[in-house]
Tab-separated table of C-alpha atoms and ligand atoms in Angstrom:
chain	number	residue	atom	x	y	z
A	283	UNK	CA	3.219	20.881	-9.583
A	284	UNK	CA	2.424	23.085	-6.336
A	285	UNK	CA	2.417	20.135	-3.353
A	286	UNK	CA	0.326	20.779	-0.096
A	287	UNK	CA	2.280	21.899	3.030
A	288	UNK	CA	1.438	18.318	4.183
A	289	UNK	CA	2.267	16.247	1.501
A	290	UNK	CA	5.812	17.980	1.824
A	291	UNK	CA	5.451	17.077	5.171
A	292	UNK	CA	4.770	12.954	4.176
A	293	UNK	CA	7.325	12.898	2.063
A	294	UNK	CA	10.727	13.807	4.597
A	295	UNK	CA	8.965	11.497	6.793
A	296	UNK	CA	8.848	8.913	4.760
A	297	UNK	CA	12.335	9.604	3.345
A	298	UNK	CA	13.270	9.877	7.071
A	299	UNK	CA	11.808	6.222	8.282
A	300	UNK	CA	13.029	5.289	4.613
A	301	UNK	CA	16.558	6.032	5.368
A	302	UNK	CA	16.630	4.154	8.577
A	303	UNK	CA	14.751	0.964	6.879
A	304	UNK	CA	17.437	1.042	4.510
A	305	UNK	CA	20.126	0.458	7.006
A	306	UNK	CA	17.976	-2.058	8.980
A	307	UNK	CA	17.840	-3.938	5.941
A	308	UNK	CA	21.366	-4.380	5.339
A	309	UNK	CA	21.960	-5.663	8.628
A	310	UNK	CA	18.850	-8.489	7.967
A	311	UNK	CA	21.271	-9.433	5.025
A	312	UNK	CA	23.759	-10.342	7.341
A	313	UNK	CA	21.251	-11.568	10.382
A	314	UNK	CA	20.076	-14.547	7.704
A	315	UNK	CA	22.971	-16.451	7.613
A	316	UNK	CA	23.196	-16.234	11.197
A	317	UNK	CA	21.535	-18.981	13.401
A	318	UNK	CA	18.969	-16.670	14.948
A	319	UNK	CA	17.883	-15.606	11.663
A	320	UNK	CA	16.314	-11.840	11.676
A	321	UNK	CA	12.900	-12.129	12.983
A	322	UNK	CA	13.085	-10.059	16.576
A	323	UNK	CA	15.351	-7.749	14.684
A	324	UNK	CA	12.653	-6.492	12.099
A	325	UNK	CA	9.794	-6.741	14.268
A	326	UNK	CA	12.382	-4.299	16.439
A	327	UNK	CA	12.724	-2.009	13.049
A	328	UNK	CA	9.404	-2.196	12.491
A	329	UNK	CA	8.421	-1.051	15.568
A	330	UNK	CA	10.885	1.980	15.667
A	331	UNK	CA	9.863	3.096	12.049
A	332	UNK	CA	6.281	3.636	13.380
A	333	UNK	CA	7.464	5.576	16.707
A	334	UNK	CA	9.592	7.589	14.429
A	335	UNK	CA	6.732	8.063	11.888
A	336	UNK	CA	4.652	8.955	14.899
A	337	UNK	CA	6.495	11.543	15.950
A	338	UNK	CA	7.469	13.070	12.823
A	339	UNK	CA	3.567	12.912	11.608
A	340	UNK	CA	1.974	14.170	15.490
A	341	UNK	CA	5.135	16.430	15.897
A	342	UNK	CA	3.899	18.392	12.991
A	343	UNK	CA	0.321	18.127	13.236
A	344	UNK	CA	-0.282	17.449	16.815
A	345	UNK	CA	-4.456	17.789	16.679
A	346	UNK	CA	-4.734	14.827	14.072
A	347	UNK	CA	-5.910	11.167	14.924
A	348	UNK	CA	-3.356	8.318	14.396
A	349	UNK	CA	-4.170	4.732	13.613
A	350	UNK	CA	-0.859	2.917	12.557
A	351	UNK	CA	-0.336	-1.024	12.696
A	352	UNK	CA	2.095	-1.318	15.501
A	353	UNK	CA	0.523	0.227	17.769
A	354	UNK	CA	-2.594	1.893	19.576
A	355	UNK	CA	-4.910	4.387	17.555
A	356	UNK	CA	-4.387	8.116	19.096
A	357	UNK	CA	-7.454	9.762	18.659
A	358	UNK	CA	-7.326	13.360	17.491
A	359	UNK	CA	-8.626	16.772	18.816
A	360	UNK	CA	-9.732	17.088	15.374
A	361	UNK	CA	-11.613	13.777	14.864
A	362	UNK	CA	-12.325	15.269	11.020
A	363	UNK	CA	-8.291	14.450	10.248
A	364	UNK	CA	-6.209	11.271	10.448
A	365	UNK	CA	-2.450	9.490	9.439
A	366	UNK	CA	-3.141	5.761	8.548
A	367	UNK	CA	0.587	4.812	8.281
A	368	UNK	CA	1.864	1.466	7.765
A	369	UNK	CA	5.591	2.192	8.581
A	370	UNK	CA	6.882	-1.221	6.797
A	371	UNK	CA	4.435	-2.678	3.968
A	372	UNK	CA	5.973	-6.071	3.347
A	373	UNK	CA	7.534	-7.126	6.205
A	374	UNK	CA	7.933	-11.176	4.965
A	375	UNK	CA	9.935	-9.740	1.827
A	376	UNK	CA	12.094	-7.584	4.018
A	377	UNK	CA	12.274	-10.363	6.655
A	378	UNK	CA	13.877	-12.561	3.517
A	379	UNK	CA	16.360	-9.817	2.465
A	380	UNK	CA	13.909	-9.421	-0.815
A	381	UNK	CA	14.344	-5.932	-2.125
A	382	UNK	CA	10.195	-5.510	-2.258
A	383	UNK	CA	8.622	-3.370	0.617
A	384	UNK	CA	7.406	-0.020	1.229
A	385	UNK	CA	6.952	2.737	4.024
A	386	UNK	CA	2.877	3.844	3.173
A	387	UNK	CA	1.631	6.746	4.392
A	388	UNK	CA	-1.762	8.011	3.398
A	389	UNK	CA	-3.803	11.611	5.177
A	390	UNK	CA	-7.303	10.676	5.841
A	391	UNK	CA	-10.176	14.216	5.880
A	392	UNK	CA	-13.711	13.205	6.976
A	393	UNK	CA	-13.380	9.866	5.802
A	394	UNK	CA	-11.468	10.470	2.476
A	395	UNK	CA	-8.195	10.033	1.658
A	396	UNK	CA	-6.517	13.317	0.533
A	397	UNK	CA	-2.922	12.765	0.315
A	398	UNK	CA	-0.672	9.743	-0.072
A	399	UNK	CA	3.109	8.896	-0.458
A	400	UNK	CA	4.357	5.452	-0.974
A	401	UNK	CA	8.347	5.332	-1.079
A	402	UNK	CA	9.772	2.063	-2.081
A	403	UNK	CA	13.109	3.328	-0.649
A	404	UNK	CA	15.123	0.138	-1.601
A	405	UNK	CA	14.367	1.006	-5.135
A	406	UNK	CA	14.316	5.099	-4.539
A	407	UNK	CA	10.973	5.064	-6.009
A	408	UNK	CA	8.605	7.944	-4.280
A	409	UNK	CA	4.180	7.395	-5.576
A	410	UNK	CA	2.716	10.074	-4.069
A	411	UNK	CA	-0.329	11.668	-5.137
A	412	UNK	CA	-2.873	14.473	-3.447
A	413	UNK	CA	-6.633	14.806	-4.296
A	414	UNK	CA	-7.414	16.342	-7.220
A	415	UNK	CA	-3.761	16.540	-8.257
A	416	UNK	CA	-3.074	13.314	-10.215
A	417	UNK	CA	-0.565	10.550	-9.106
A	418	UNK	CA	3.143	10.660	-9.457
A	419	UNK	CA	6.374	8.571	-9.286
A	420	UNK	CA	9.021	10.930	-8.459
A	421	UNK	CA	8.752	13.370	-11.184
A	422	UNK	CA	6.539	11.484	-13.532
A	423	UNK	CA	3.114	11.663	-13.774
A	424	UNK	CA	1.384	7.822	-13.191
A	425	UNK	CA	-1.643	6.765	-15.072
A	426	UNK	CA	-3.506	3.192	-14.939
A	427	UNK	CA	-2.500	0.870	-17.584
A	428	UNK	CA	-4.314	1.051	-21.103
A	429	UNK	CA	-5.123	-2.715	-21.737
A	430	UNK	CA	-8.557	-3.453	-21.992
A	431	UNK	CA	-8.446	-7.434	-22.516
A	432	UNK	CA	-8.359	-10.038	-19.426
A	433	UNK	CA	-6.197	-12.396	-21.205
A	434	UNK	CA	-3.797	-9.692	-21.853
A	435	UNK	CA	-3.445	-8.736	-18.306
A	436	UNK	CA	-1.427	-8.960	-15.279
A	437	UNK	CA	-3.287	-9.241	-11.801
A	438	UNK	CA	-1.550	-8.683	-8.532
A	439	UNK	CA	-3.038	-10.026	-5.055
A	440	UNK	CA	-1.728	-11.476	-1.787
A	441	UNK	CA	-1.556	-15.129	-1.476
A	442	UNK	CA	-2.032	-15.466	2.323
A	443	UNK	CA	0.559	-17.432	4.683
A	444	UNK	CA	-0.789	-20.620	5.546
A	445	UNK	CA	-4.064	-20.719	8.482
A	446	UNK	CA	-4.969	-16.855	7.371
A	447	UNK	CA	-8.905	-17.478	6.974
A	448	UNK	CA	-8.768	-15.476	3.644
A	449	UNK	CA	-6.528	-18.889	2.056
A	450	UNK	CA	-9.707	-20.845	1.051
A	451	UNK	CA	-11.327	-17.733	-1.111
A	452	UNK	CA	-8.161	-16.541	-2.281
A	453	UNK	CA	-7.433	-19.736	-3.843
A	454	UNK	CA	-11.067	-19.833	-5.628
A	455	UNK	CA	-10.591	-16.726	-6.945
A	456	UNK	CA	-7.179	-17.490	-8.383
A	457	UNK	CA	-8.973	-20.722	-9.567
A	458	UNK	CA	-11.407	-18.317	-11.809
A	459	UNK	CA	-8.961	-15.854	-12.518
A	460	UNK	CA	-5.920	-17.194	-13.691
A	461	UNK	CA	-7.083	-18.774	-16.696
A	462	UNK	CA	-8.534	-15.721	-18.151
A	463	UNK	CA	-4.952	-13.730	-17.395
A	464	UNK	CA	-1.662	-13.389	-18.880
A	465	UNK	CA	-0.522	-14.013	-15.024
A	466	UNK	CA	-1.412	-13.400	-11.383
A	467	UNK	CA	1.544	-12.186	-9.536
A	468	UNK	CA	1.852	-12.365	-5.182
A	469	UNK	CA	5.029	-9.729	-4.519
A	470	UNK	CA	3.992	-9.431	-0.831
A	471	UNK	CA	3.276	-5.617	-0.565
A	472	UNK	CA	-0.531	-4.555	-0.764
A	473	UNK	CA	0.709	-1.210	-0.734
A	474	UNK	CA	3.337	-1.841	-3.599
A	475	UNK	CA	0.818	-3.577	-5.400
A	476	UNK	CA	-1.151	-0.586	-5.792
A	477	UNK	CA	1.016	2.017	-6.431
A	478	UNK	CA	2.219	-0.373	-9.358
A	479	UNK	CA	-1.558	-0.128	-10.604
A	480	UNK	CA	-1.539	3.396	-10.742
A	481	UNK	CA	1.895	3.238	-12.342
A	482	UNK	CA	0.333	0.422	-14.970
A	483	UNK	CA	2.970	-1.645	-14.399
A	484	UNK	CA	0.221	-4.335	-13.035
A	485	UNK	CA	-3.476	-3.991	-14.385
A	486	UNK	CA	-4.676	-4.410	-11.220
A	487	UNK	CA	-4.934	-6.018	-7.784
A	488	UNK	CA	-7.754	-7.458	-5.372
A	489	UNK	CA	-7.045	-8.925	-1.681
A	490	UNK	CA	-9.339	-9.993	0.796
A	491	UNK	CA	-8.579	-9.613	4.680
A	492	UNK	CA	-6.419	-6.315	4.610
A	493	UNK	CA	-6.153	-3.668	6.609
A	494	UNK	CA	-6.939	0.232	6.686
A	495	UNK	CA	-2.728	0.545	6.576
A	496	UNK	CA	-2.563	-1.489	3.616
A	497	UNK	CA	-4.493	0.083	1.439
A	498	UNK	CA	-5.080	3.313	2.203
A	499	UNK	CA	-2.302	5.426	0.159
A	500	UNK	CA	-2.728	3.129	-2.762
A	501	UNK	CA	-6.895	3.926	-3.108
A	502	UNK	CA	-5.825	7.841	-3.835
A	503	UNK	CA	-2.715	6.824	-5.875
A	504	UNK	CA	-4.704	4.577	-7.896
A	505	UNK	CA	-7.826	7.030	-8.106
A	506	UNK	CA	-5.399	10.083	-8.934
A	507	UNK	CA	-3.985	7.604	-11.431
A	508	UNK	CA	-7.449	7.704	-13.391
A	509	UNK	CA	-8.298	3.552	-11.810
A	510	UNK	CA	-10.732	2.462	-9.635
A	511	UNK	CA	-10.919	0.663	-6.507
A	512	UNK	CA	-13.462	-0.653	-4.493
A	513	UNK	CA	-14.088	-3.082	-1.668
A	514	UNK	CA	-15.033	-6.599	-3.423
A	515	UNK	CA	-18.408	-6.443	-2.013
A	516	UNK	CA	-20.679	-3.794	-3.654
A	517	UNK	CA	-21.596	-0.615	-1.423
A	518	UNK	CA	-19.032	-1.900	0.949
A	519	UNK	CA	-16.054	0.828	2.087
A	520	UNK	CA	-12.489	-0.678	1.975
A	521	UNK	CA	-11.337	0.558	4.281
A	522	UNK	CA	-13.885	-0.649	6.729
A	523	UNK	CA	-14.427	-4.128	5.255
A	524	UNK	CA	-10.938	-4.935	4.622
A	525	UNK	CA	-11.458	-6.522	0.680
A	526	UNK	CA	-9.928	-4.239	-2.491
A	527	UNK	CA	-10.260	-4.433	-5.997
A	528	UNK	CA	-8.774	-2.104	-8.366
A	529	UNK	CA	-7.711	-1.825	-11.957
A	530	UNK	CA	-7.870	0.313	-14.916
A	531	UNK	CA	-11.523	1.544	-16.418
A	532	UNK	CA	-11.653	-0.870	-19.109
A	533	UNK	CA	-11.322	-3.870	-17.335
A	534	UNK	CA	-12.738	-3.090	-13.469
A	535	UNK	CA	-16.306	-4.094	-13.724
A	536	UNK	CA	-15.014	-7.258	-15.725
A	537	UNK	CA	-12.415	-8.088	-12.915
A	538	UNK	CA	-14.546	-7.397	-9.974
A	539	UNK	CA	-17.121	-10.261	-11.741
A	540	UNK	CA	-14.562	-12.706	-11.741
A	541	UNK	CA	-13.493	-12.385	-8.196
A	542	UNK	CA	-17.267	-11.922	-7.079
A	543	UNK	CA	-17.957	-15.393	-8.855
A	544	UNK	CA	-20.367	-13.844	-10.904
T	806	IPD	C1	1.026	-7.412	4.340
T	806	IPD	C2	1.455	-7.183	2.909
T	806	IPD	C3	1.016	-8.343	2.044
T	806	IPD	C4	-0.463	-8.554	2.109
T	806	IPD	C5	-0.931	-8.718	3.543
T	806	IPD	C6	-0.453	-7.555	4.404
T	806	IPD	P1	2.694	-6.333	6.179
T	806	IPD	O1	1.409	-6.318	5.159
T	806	IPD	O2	0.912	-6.001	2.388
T	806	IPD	O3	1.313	-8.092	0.685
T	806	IPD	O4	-0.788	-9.693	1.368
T	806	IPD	O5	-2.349	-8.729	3.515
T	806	IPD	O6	-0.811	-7.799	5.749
T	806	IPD	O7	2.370	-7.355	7.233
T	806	IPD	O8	3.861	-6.704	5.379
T	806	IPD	O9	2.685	-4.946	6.694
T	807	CA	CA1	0.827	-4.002	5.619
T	808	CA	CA1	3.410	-3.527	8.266
């Protein structure tokens, strides 16, 4: 399919931060044994992979905004256009030397999301998806999972790390949900988890307490991917209120009942 001058664009930079995350990740294989462990190293890789996102993403279209997660918002000369980047989506897996995390880049236009790539370079898988043009994996086209049963379901979410505020709801709504699943499943990328909805490899995914970064790629790769997604709260946008639910047709309105409490 014909790609978008800027979606080519997303994807070397993503290769590009990709590449060096890669090698960064090797070397936290080794840092674990060590008594230091890795912890100022990645928040050091992290850190670069944003600059070098930055530069690769402003380089190339210097008039759009910025907002990444390890650093500052830039605001754009043209406020209509923006990168939401989260340069390393699952830093606790990479931190562990577990092969599960994700550089997420997503192209906001007046308050839309219009182009996304996802690369999960550890496992050389590229989601990527623009507006209108469906979601991919590579090469192959992604659509939402067909199941249309609860109990025949997988669920993703993110079981928060002890004192996040989100802990007590989370665990209610696992408390509801689980029993009406075939499984709930915490992999420790919000980004991952959605670009595994729109590949129907999970039938869908809620979180409460995330961030812009987190979830914006994975609305449009999950939209393209004929899902939905919402915030949990009706009318609310999720990227402002920080709560997502998505999932295939079939079972969305279903879902989001369960996690409302309703
Ligand atoms: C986190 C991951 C995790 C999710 C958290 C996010 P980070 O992002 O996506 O799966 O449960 O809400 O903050 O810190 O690894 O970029
Ligand atoms: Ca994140
Ligand atoms: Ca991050």
């Amino acid at each position: 399919m014909q790609t978008s001058a800027n979606l080519n664009m997303m994807k070397k930079a993503a290769r590009k931060v990709g590449r060096a995350l890669v090698k960064d990740f090797r070397e936290v294989e080794n840092l674990q044994v060590s008594s230091k462990g890795p912890g100022d190293f990645v928040t050091k890789a992290d850190r670069e992979a944003e600059k070098l996102l930055r530069e690769e993403l402003l380089g190339a279209r210097p008039t759009y905004g910025f907002l990444g997660e390890e650093s500052a918002e830039t605001e754009g000369a043209d406020p209509t256009r923006r990168w939401i980047v989260d340069p390393l989506d699952g830093t606790t897996n990479f931190l562990h030397g577990l092969p599960h995390w994700c550089v997420s880049i997503a192209l906001e236009h007046k308050g839309e999301i219009v182009a996304a790539v996802v690369l999960d370079a550890a496992k050389d898988e590229m989601f990527w998806a623009e507006k209108g043009g469906g979601a991919w994996m590579n090469e192959s086209r992604l659509r939402v999972s067909g199941r249309r049963q609860m109990i025949e379901s997988i669920f993703a979410t993110g079981v928060p790390f002890g004192g996040k505020g989100t802990l007590p709801a989370t665990l209610q709504d696992l408390a509801r949900l689980a029993p009406v699943t075939a499984g709930v499943r915490s992999w420790g990328s919000a980004a991952l988890n959605m670009a595994y909805v729109a590949a129907g490899r999970f039938d869908g995914y809620w979180e409460r307490g995330v961030q812009p970064w987190d979830i914006a790629a994975g609305l449009l790769l999950v939209r393209e991917a004929g899902g939905f997604a919402s915030a949990i709260r009706e009318g609310d946008d999720p990227l402002v209120k920080g709560s997502i639910v998505c999932a295939n047709e079939p079972l969305f309105d279903g879902f989001r009942k369960v996690i409302r409490g309703e």
